[in-house]
CSV table of C-alpha atoms in Angstrom, one decimal:
chain,number,residue,atom,x,y,z
A,1,MET,CA,-2.8,11.8,-1.6
A,2,GLU,CA,-1.0,12.6,1.6
A,3,LEU,CA,2.0,11.3,3.5
A,4,ARG,CA,1.5,10.3,7.1
A,5,THR,CA,3.7,8.5,9.5
A,6,GLY,CA,3.2,6.2,12.4
A,7,ARG,CA,4.4,3.1,14.2
A,8,VAL,CA,3.3,-0.5,14.5
A,9,THR,CA,1.8,-1.1,17.9
A,10,LYS,CA,0.5,-4.5,18.9
A,11,GLY,CA,0.3,-5.4,15.2
A,12,SER,CA,-1.6,-2.3,14.1
A,13,ILE,CA,-0.4,0.8,12.4
A,14,VAL,CA,-1.0,3.8,14.7
A,15,LEU,CA,-0.6,7.2,13.0
A,16,GLU,CA,1.5,9.8,14.8
A,17,ASP,CA,-1.0,12.6,14.3
A,18,ASP,CA,-3.9,10.6,15.8
A,19,GLY,CA,-5.9,11.4,12.6
A,20,GLU,CA,-8.4,8.9,11.4
A,21,LEU,CA,-8.6,7.4,7.9
A,22,GLU,CA,-11.9,7.1,6.0
A,23,GLU,CA,-13.2,3.5,6.4
A,24,GLY,CA,-12.2,1.5,3.3
A,25,ALA,CA,-9.5,4.0,2.3
A,26,THR,CA,-6.7,2.5,0.2
A,27,VAL,CA,-3.3,3.0,1.7
A,28,ALA,CA,0.3,2.2,0.7
A,29,VAL,CA,2.7,1.3,3.4
A,30,TRP,CA,6.4,1.9,3.2
A,31,ILE,CA,8.3,0.1,5.9
A,32,GLY,CA,11.3,2.2,6.8
A,33,ARG,CA,14.3,1.1,8.7
A,34,THR,CA,15.8,3.8,10.9
A,35,ASP,CA,18.7,1.6,11.9
A,36,ARG,CA,20.4,1.7,8.5
A,37,PRO,CA,21.3,4.8,6.6
A,38,ILE,CA,19.9,5.3,3.1
A,39,HIS,CA,22.5,5.8,0.4
A,40,VAL,CA,21.6,7.8,-2.7
A,41,SER,CA,23.6,9.0,-5.6
A,42,ASP,CA,24.0,12.6,-6.6
A,43,GLU,CA,21.8,11.9,-9.6
A,44,GLU,CA,19.0,10.6,-7.3
A,45,LEU,CA,19.3,13.7,-5.1
A,46,ASP,CA,19.0,15.9,-8.2
A,47,LEU,CA,15.8,14.1,-9.2
A,48,VAL,CA,14.4,14.7,-5.8
A,49,ARG,CA,15.3,18.4,-5.9
A,50,GLN,CA,13.9,18.7,-9.4
A,51,GLY,CA,10.6,17.1,-8.2
A,52,LYS,CA,10.4,19.4,-5.3
A,53,ALA,CA,11.0,22.4,-7.5
A,54,ASP,CA,8.3,21.2,-10.0
A,55,ALA,CA,5.8,20.7,-7.2
A,56,ALA,CA,6.5,24.2,-5.8
A,57,ARG,CA,5.8,25.6,-9.3
A,58,GLY,CA,2.6,23.6,-9.5
A,59,VAL,CA,3.9,21.2,-12.1
A,60,LEU,CA,2.2,18.0,-10.8
A,61,LEU,CA,1.4,14.6,-12.1
A,62,ASP,CA,-2.0,13.0,-11.4
A,63,MET,CA,-1.4,9.8,-9.4
A,64,ARG,CA,-3.8,7.8,-11.4
A,65,ALA,CA,-2.0,8.7,-14.6
A,66,PHE,CA,1.3,7.9,-13.0
A,67,LEU,CA,0.1,4.4,-11.9
A,68,ARG,CA,-1.3,3.7,-15.3
A,69,GLU,CA,2.0,4.5,-16.9
A,70,LEU,CA,3.9,2.5,-14.3
A,71,ARG,CA,1.7,-0.6,-15.0
A,72,ARG,CA,2.6,-0.3,-18.7
A,73,GLN,CA,6.3,-0.7,-18.0
A,74,PRO,CA,7.7,-4.2,-18.6
């Protein structure tokens, strides 16, 4: 999984790096608002820092396993 950014142009998402996606690729779209600041708690920032540190050490979670676990949540 990779993170890529882009903009909506004439109703289509255009990636900033001009890279192409494989035909039929499944994508998730997060629609960000740059006009409003995002407020996060100290606890949320600590979670992000911990996740970055885990990733740097190679402690990763398979996305499929994560999604399965997420679907089990009520």
